[in-house]
Short mmCIF file of C-alpha atoms in Angstrom, two decimals:
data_model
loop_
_atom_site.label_atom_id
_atom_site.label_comp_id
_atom_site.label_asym_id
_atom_site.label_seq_id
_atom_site.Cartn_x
_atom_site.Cartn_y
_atom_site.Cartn_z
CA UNK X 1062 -15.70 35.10 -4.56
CA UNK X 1063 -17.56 32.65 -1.92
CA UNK X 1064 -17.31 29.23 -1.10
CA UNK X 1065 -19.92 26.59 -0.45
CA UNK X 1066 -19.19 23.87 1.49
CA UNK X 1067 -21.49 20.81 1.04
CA UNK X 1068 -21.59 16.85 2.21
CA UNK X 1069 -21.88 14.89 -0.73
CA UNK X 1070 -21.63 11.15 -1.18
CA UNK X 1071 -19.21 9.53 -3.67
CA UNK X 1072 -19.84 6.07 -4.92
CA UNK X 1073 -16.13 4.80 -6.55
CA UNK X 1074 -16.37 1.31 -8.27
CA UNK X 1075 -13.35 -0.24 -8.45
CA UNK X 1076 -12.30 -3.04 -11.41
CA UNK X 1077 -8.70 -3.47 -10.69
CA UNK X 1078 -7.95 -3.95 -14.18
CA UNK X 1079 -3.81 -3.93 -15.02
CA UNK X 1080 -3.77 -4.95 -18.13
CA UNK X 1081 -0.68 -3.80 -19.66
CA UNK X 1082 -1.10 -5.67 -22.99
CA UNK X 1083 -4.63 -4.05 -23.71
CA UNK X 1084 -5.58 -6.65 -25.53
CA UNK X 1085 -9.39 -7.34 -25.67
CA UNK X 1086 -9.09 -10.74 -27.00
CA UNK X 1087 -11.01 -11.95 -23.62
CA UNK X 1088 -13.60 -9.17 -23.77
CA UNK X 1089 -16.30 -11.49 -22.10
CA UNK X 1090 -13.78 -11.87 -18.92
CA UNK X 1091 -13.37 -8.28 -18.60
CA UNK X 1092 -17.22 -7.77 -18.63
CA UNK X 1093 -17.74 -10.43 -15.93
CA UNK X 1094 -14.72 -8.89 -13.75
CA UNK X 1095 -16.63 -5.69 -13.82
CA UNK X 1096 -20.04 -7.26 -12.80
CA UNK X 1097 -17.51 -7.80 -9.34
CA UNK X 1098 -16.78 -4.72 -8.74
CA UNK X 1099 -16.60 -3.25 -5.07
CA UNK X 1100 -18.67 -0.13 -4.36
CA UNK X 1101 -17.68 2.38 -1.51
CA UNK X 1102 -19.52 5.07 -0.17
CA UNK X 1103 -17.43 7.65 1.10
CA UNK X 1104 -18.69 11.02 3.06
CA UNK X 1105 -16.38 13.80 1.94
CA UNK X 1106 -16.80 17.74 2.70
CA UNK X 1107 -16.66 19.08 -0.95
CA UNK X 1108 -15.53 22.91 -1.59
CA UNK X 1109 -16.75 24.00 -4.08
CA UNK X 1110 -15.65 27.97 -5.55
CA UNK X 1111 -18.65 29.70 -7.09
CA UNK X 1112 -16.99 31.79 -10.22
CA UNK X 1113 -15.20 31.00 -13.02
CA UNK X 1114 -13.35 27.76 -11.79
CA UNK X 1115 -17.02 25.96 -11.42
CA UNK X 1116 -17.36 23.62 -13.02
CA UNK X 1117 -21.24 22.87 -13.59
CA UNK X 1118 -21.16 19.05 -16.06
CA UNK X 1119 -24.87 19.06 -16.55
CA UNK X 1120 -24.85 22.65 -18.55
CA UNK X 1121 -24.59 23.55 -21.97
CA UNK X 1122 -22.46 26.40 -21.63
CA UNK X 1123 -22.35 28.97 -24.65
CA UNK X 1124 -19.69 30.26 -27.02
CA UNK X 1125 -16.68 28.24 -28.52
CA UNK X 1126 -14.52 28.22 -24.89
CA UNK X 1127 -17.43 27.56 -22.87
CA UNK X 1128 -17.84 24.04 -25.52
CA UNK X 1129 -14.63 23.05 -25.61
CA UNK X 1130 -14.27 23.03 -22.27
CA UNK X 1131 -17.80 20.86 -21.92
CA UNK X 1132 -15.76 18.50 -24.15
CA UNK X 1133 -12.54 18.69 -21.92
CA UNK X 1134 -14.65 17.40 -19.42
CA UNK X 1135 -16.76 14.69 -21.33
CA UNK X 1136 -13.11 13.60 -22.27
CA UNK X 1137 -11.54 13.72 -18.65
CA UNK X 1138 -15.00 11.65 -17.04
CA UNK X 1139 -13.78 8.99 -19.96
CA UNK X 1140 -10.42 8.91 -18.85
CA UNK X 1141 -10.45 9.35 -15.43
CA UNK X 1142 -12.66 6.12 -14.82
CA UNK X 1143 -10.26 4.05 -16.64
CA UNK X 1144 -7.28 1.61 -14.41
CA UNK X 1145 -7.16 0.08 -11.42
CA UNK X 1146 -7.43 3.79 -9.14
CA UNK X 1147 -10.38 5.97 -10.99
CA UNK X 1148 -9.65 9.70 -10.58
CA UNK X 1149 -12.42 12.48 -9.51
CA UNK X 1150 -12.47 15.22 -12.86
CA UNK X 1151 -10.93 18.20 -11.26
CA UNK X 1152 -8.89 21.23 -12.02
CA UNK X 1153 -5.82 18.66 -11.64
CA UNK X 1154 -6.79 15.94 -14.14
CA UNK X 1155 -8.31 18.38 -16.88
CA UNK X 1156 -5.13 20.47 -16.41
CA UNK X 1157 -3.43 17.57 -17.59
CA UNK X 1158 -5.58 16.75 -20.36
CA UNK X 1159 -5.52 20.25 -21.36
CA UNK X 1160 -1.62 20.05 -21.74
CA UNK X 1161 -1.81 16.60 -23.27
CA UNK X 1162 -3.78 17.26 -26.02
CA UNK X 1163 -4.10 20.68 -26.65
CA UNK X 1164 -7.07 22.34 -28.39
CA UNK X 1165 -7.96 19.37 -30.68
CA UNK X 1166 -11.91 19.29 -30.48
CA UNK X 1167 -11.56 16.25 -32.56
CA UNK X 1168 -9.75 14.08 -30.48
CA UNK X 1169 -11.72 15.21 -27.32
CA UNK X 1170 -14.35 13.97 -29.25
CA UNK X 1171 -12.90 10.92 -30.42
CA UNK X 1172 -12.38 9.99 -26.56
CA UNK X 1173 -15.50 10.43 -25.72
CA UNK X 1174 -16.56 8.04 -28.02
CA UNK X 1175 -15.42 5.44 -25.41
CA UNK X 1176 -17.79 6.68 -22.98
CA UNK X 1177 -19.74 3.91 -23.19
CA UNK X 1178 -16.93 1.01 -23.86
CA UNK X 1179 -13.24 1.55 -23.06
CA UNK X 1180 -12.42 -0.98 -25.60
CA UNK X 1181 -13.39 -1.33 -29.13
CA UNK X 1182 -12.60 -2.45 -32.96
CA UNK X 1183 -12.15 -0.35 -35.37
CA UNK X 1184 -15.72 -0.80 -36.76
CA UNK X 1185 -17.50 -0.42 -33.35
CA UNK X 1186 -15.15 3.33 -32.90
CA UNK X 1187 -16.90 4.40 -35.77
CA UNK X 1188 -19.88 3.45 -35.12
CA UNK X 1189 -19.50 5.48 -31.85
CA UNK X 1190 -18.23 8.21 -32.75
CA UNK X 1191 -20.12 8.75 -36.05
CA UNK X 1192 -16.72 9.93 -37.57
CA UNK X 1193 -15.10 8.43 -41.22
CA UNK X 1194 -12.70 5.66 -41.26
CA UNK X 1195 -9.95 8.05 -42.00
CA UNK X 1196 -10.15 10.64 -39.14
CA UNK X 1197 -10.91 7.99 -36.73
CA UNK X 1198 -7.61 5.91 -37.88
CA UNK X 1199 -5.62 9.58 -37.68
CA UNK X 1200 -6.96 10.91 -34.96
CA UNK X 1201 -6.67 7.90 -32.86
CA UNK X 1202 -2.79 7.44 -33.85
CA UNK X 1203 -2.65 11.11 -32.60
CA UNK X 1204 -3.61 10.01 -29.30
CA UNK X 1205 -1.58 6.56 -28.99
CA UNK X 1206 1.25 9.26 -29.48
CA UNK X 1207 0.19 11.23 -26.94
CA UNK X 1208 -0.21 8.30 -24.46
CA UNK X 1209 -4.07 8.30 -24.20
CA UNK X 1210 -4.99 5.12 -26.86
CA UNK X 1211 -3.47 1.94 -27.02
CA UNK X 1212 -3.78 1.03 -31.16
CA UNK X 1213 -2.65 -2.31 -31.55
CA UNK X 1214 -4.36 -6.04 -33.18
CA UNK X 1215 -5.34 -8.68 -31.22
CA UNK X 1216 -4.41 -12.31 -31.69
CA UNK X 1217 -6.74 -12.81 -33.89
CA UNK X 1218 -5.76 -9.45 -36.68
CA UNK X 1219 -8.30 -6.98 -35.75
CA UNK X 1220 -7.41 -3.99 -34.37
CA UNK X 1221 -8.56 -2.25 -31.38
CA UNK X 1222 -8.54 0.66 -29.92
CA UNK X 1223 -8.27 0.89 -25.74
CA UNK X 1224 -8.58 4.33 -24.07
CA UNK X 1225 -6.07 4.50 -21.36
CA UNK X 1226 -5.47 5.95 -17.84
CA UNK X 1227 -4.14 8.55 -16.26
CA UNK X 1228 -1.43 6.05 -14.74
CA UNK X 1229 -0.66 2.63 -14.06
CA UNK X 1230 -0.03 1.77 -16.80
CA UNK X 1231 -1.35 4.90 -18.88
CA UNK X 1232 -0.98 8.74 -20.09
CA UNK X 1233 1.75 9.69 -17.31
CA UNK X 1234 3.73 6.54 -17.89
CA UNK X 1235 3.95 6.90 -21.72
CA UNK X 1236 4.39 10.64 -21.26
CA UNK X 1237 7.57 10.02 -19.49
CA UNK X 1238 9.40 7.19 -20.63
CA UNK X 1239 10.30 8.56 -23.97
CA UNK X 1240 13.95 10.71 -24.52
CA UNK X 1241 12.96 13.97 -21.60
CA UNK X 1242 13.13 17.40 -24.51
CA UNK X 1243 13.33 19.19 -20.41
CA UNK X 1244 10.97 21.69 -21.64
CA UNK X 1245 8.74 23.60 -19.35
CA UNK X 1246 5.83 21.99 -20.63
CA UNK X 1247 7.30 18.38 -19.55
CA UNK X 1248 7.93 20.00 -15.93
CA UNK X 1249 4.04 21.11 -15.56
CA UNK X 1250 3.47 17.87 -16.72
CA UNK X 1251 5.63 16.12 -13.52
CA UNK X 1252 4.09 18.63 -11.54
CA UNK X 1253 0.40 18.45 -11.91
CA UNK X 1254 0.90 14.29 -11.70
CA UNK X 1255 2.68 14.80 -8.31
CA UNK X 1256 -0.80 17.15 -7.37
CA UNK X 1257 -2.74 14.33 -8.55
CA UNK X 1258 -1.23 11.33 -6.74
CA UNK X 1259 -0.59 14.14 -3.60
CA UNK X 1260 -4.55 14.32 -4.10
CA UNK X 1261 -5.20 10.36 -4.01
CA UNK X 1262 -3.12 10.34 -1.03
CA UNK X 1263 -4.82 12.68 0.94
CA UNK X 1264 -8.09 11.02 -0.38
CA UNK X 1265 -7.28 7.86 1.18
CA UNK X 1266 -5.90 9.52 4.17
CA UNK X 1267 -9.36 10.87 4.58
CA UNK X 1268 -11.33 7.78 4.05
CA UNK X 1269 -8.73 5.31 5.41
CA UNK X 1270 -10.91 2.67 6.88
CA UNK X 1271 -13.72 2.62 3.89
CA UNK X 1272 -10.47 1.77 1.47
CA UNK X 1273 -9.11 -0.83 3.81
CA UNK X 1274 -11.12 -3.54 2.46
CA UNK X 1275 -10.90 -2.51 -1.19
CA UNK X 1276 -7.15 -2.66 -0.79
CA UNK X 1277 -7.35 -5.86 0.68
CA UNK X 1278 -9.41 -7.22 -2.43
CA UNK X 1279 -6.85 -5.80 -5.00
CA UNK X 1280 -4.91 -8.34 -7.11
CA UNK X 1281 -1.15 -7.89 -6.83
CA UNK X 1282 0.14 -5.04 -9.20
CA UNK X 1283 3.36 -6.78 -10.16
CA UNK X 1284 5.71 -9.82 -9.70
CA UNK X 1285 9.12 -9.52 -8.34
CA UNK X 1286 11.48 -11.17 -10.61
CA UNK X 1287 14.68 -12.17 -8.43
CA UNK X 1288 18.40 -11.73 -9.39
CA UNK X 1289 20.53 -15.01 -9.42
CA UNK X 1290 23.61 -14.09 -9.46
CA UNK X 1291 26.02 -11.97 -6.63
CA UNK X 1292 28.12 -9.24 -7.37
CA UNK X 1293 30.96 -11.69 -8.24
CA UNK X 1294 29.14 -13.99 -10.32
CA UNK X 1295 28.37 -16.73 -8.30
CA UNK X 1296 25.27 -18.17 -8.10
CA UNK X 1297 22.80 -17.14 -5.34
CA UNK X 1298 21.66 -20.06 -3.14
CA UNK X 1299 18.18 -20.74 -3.58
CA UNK X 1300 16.56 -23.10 -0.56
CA UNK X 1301 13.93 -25.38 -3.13
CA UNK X 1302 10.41 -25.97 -1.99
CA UNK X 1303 9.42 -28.83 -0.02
CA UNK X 1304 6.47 -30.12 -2.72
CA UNK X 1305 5.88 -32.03 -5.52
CA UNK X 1306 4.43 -29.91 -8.44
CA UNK X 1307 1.62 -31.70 -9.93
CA UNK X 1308 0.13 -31.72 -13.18
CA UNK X 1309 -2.85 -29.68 -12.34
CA UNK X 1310 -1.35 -26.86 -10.84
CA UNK X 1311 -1.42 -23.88 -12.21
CA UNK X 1312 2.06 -22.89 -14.69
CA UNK X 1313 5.03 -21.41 -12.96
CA UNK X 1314 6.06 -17.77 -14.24
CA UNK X 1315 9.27 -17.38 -15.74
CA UNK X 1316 11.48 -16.43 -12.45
CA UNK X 1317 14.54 -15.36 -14.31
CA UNK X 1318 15.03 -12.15 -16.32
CA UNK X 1319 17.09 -14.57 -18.84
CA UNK X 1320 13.69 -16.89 -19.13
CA UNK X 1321 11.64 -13.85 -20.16
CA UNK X 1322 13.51 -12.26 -22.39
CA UNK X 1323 14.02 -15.68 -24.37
CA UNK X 1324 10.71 -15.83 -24.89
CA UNK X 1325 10.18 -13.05 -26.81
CA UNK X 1326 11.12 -11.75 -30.39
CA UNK X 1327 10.06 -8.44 -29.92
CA UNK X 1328 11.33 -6.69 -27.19
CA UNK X 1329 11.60 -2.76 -26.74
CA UNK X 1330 13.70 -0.71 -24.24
CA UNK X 1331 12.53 2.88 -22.76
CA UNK X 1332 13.64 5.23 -20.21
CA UNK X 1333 12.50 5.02 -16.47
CA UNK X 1334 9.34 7.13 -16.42
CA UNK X 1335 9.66 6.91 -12.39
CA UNK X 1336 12.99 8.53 -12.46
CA UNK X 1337 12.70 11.02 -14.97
CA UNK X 1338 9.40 12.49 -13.50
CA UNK X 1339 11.57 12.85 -10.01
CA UNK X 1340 14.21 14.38 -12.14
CA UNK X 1341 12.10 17.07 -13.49
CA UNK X 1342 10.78 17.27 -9.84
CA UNK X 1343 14.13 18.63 -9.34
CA UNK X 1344 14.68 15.06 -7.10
CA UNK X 1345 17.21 13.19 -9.10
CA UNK X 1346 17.34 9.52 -8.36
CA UNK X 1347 19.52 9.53 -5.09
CA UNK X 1348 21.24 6.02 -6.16
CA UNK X 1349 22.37 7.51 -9.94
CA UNK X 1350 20.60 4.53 -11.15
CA UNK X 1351 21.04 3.66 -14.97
CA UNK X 1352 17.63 5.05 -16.76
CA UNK X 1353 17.32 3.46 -19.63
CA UNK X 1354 15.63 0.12 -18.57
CA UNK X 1355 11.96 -0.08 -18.73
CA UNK X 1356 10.88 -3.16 -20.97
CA UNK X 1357 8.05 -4.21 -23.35
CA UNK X 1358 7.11 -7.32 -24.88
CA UNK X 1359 5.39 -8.22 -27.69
CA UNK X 1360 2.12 -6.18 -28.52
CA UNK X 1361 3.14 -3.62 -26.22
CA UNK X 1362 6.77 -3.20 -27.61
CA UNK X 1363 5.23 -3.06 -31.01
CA UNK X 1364 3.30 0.09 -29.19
CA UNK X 1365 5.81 1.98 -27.00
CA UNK X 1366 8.34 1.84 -30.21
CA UNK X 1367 5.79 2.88 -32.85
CA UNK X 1368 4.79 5.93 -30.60
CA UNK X 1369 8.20 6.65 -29.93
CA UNK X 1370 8.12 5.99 -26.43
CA UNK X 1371 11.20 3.49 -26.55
CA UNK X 1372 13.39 1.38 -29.11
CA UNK X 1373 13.41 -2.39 -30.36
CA UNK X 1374 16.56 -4.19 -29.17
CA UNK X 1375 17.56 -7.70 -30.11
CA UNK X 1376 18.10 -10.17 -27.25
CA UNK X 1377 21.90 -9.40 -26.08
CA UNK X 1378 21.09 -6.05 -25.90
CA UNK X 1379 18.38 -6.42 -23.38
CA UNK X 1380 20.37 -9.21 -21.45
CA UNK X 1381 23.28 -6.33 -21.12
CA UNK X 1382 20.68 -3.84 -20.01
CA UNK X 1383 19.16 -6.08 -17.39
CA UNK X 1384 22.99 -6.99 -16.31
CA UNK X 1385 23.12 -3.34 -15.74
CA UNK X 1386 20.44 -2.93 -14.11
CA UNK X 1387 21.25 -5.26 -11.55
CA UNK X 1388 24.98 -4.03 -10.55
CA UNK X 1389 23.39 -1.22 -9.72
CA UNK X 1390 21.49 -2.86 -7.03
CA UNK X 1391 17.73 -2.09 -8.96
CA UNK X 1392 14.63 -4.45 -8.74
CA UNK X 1393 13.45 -6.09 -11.57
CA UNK X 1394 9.44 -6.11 -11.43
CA UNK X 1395 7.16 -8.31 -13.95
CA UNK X 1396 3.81 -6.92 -14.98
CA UNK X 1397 1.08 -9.53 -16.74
CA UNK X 1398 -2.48 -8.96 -18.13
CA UNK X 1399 -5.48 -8.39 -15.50
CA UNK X 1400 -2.24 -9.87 -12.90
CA UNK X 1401 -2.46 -12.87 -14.31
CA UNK X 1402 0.75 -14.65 -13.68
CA UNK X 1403 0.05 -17.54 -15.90
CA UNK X 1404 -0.04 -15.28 -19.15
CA UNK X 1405 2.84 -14.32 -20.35
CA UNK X 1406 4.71 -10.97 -19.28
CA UNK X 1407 4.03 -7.75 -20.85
CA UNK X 1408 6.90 -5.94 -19.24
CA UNK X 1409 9.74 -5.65 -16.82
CA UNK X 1410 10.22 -2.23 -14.59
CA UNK X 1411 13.22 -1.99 -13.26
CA UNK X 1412 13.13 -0.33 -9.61
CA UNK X 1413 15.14 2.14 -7.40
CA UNK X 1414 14.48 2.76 -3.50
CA UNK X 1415 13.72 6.46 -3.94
CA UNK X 1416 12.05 6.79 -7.34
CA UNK X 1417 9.74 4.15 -8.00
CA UNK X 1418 6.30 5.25 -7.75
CA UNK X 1419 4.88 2.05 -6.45
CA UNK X 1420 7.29 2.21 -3.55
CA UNK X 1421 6.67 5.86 -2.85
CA UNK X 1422 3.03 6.01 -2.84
CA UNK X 1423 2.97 3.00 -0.46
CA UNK X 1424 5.57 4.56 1.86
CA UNK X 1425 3.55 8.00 1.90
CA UNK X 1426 0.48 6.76 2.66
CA UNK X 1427 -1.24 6.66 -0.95
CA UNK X 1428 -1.65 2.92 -1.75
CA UNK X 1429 -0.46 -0.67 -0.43
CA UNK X 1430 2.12 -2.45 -1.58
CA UNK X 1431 0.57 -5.59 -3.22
CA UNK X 1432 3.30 -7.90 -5.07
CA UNK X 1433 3.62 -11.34 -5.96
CA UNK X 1434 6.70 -13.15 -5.51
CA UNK X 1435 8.03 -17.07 -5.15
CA UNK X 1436 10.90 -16.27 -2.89
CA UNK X 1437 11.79 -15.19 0.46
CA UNK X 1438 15.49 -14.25 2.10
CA UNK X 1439 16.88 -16.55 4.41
CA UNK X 1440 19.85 -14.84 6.86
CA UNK X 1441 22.67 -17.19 7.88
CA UNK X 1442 23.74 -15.62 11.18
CA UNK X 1443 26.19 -17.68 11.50
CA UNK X 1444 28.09 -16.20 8.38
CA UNK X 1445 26.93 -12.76 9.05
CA UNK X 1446 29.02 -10.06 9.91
CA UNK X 1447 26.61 -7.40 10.86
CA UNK X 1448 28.46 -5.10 8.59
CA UNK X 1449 24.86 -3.84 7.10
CA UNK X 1450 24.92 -3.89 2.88
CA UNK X 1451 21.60 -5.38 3.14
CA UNK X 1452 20.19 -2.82 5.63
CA UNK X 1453 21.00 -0.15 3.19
CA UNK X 1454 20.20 -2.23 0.06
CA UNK X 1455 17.01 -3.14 0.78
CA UNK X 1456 14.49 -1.54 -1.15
CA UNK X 1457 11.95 -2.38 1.57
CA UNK X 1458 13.60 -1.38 4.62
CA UNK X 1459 12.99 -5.12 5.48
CA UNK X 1460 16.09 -6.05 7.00
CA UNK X 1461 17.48 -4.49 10.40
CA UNK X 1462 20.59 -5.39 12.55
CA UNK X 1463 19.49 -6.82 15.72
CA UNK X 1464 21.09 -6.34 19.20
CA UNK X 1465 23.37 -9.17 18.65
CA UNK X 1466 24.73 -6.85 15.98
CA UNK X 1467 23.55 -9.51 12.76
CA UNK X 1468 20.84 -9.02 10.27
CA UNK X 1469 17.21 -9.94 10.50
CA UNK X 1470 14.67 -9.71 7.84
CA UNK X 1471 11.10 -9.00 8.16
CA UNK X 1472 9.17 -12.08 6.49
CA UNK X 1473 6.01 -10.10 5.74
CA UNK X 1474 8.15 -7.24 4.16
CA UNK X 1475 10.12 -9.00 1.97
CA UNK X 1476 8.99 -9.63 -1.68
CA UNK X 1477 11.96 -11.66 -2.40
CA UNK X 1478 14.27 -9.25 -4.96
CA UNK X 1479 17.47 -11.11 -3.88
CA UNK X 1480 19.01 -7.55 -4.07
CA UNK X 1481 20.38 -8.29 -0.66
CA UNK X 1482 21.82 -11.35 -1.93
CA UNK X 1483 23.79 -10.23 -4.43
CA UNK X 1484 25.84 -7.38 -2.45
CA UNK X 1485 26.20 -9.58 0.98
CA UNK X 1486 30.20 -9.98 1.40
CA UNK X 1487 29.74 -13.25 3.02
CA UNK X 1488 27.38 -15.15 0.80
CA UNK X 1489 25.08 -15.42 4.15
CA UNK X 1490 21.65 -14.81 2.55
CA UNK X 1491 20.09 -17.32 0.23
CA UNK X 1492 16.58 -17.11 -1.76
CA UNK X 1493 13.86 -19.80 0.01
CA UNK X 1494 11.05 -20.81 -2.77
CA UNK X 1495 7.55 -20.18 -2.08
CA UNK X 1496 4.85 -18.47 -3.39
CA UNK X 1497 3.42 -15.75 -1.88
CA UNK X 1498 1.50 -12.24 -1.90
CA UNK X 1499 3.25 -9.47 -0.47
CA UNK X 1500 0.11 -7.41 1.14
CA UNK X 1501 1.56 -4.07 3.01
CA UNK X 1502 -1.20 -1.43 4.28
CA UNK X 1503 0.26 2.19 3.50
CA UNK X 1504 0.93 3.90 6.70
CA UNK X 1505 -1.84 5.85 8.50
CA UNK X 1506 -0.62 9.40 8.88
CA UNK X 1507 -3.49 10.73 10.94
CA UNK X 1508 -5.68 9.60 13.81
#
């Protein structure tokens, strides 16, 4: 078979829309957000394989295959524009689709009822996708099962219906984060996301400097929420800010795991979709991490736990879990709508060093690291012994030992965990307040 090689421009817009809690009560906002997108032009050298792997969208291809895969691909474009990363359709993302949903014309044509509108009631789905109330309502909790719709009522009672991503927070997330059956099917799964974000990577690699300035337009994608206790129970020291708040600013997010979880009554509990994927990667989490920690809050625990994709607790429960968590040295990360810090959390990751994805795509060159936190560590080297926890526990590689043989901490890599905190023997590191955006380029791996 030949090859054609041809120079073909790609325009990506970018919305930078995490919203976790798909909620479309602020429809209007969303609309106006994408009015502000940012549109790049990149030059890539496309190869594309004449044969049977073509794939020509603007043909109506004959016979039942040849249409169900022209709907594979309707579905995929639908998809693969959704989040805060859009994905090109490839052999990659409709291989996952294909696995996903199986050979269910229906639901490849419910999804690409939201061609036009990601988002809609239950009245405006039908109206799109000219199908009765009752296989819309059954085909559409098919796919929230699956992890491609999110099927929940806003504020105000109505349902709606949001088509979701491929990740962040989307299809491979949900996929995961529910009890592993270790089937081979769940391992083609892991693998053809690792192609995928292997793909973005080498994307960006390509275009480096044309998604500089995107990156440094992006919102952050999650808030570090800091421990406040060490290893023995005492109290970190936290250095308070030198201000007075007034009454206009803006409200201060909860920064206490204890704070959050009070304020909900519906809380839900899944497995570490980070850490299983690795696991069926054959790279089991290096720190033997606890798995079983990945929160959701209101609407969206309602979600993960009707699709099966985690269980209610009560409030003890998750207190214990997050206790947990934290003795074994992982990072507790808040997510809100659209990154809105002022609205109310949707839900808590909690982080290891070597699985989290958001830490590995940044240190392979795949996507910044863009978090917002409100504290810093502060190094006593007076009180330090240079004996290193805090090298080793930092999930940032932020903190060295200098020639004098004590620790010092990189400001601008810090996001504030308090991780080294906790395990420091000799209570020398304390928590300084301050609000701030974490903003770390991913490393340029070619010239």
């Amino acid at each position: 078979m030949g090859q054609e090689e041809e120079e073909e421009e790609e325009q990506h817009d970018f919305d930078f829309d995490y919203d976790y809690d798909n909620d479309n009560d602020n429809d209007n906002d969303r609309e106006r957000e994408r009015d502000n997108t940012i549109t790049i032009t990149i030059t890539t050298t496309t190869t594309t394989t004449i044969g049977e792997e073509q794939h020509d969208f603007d043909k109506n291809k004959e016979g039942k295959m040849d249409n169900l895969q022209v709907k594979y691909e309707i579905a995929a474009a639908v998809i693969c524009r959704q989040g805060i990363f859009p994905f090109p359709v490839n052999d990659t993302t409709l291989a996952i689709l294909k696995e996903a949903i199986g050979d269910v014309e229906a639901e490849l044509d419910l999804i690409a009822a939201f061609e036009k509108k990601a988002s809609q009631t239950l009245a405006e789905l039908l109206a799109s996708s000219g199908m009765p109330e009752q296989s819309v309502v059954t085909l559409a909790d098919s796919l929230a099962k699956k992890g491609i719709l999110f099927n929940q009522p806003n504020s105000a009672g109505t349902m709606v219906y949001r088509v979701l991503p491929l990740m962040m927070v989307g299809l491979m997330e949900y996929m995961f984060m529910g009890p592993l059956k270790w089937d081979e099917r769940e391992k083609r799964l892991a693998n053809l996301f690792q192609t995928l974000i292997d793909q973005g990577r080498d994307r960006v690699q390509q275009n480096y400097d044309a998604f500089v300035p995107l990156f440094q337009m992006a919102p952050p994608v999650d808030r570090t929420v800091p421990v406040r206790s060490t290893d023995d129970g005492k109290p970190i020291r936290v250095i308070p800010v030198n201000r007075q708040i007034q009454a206009e600013d803006t409200v201060l997010s909860s920064q206490s795991v204890e704070e959050i979880i009070d304020k909900f009554d519906e809380i839900a509990v899944g497995h570490c979709f980070c850490r299983q994927r690795r696991a069926l990667l054959g790279e089991p989490c290096q720190t033997a991490a606890p798995v079983e920690n990945c929160f959701t809050f209101g609407k969206s625990a309602r979600h993960t736990a009707t699709q099966g994709f985690a269980r209610m607790i009560d409030k003890a429960e998750a207190l214990r879990i997050m206790r947990e968590a934290e003795a074994a040295g992982l990072v507790h990360k808040a997510f809100h709508p659209n990154s809105r810090t002022d609205r109310p959390e949707t839900s808590i990751c909690n982080c290891c060093k070597d699985c989290c994805d958001t830490l590995r795509s940044w240190r392979e060159g795949g996507f910044p690291l863009i978090n917002a936190t409100r504290y810093l560590s502060v190094i006593d080297a007076e009180r330090c012994s240079g004996c290193g926890t805090c090298v080793d526990r930092c999930p940032m590689d932020a903190i060295r030992l200098a020639d004098s043989g004590k620790a010092e901490r990189d400001a601008a890599s810090c996001f504030g965990c308090g991780v080294c905190a906790r395990f420091c023997p000799e209570e020398a590191i304390a928590l300084q307040e301050g609000e701030r955006k974490v903003f770390i380029l991913p490393p340029r791996l070619r010239p």
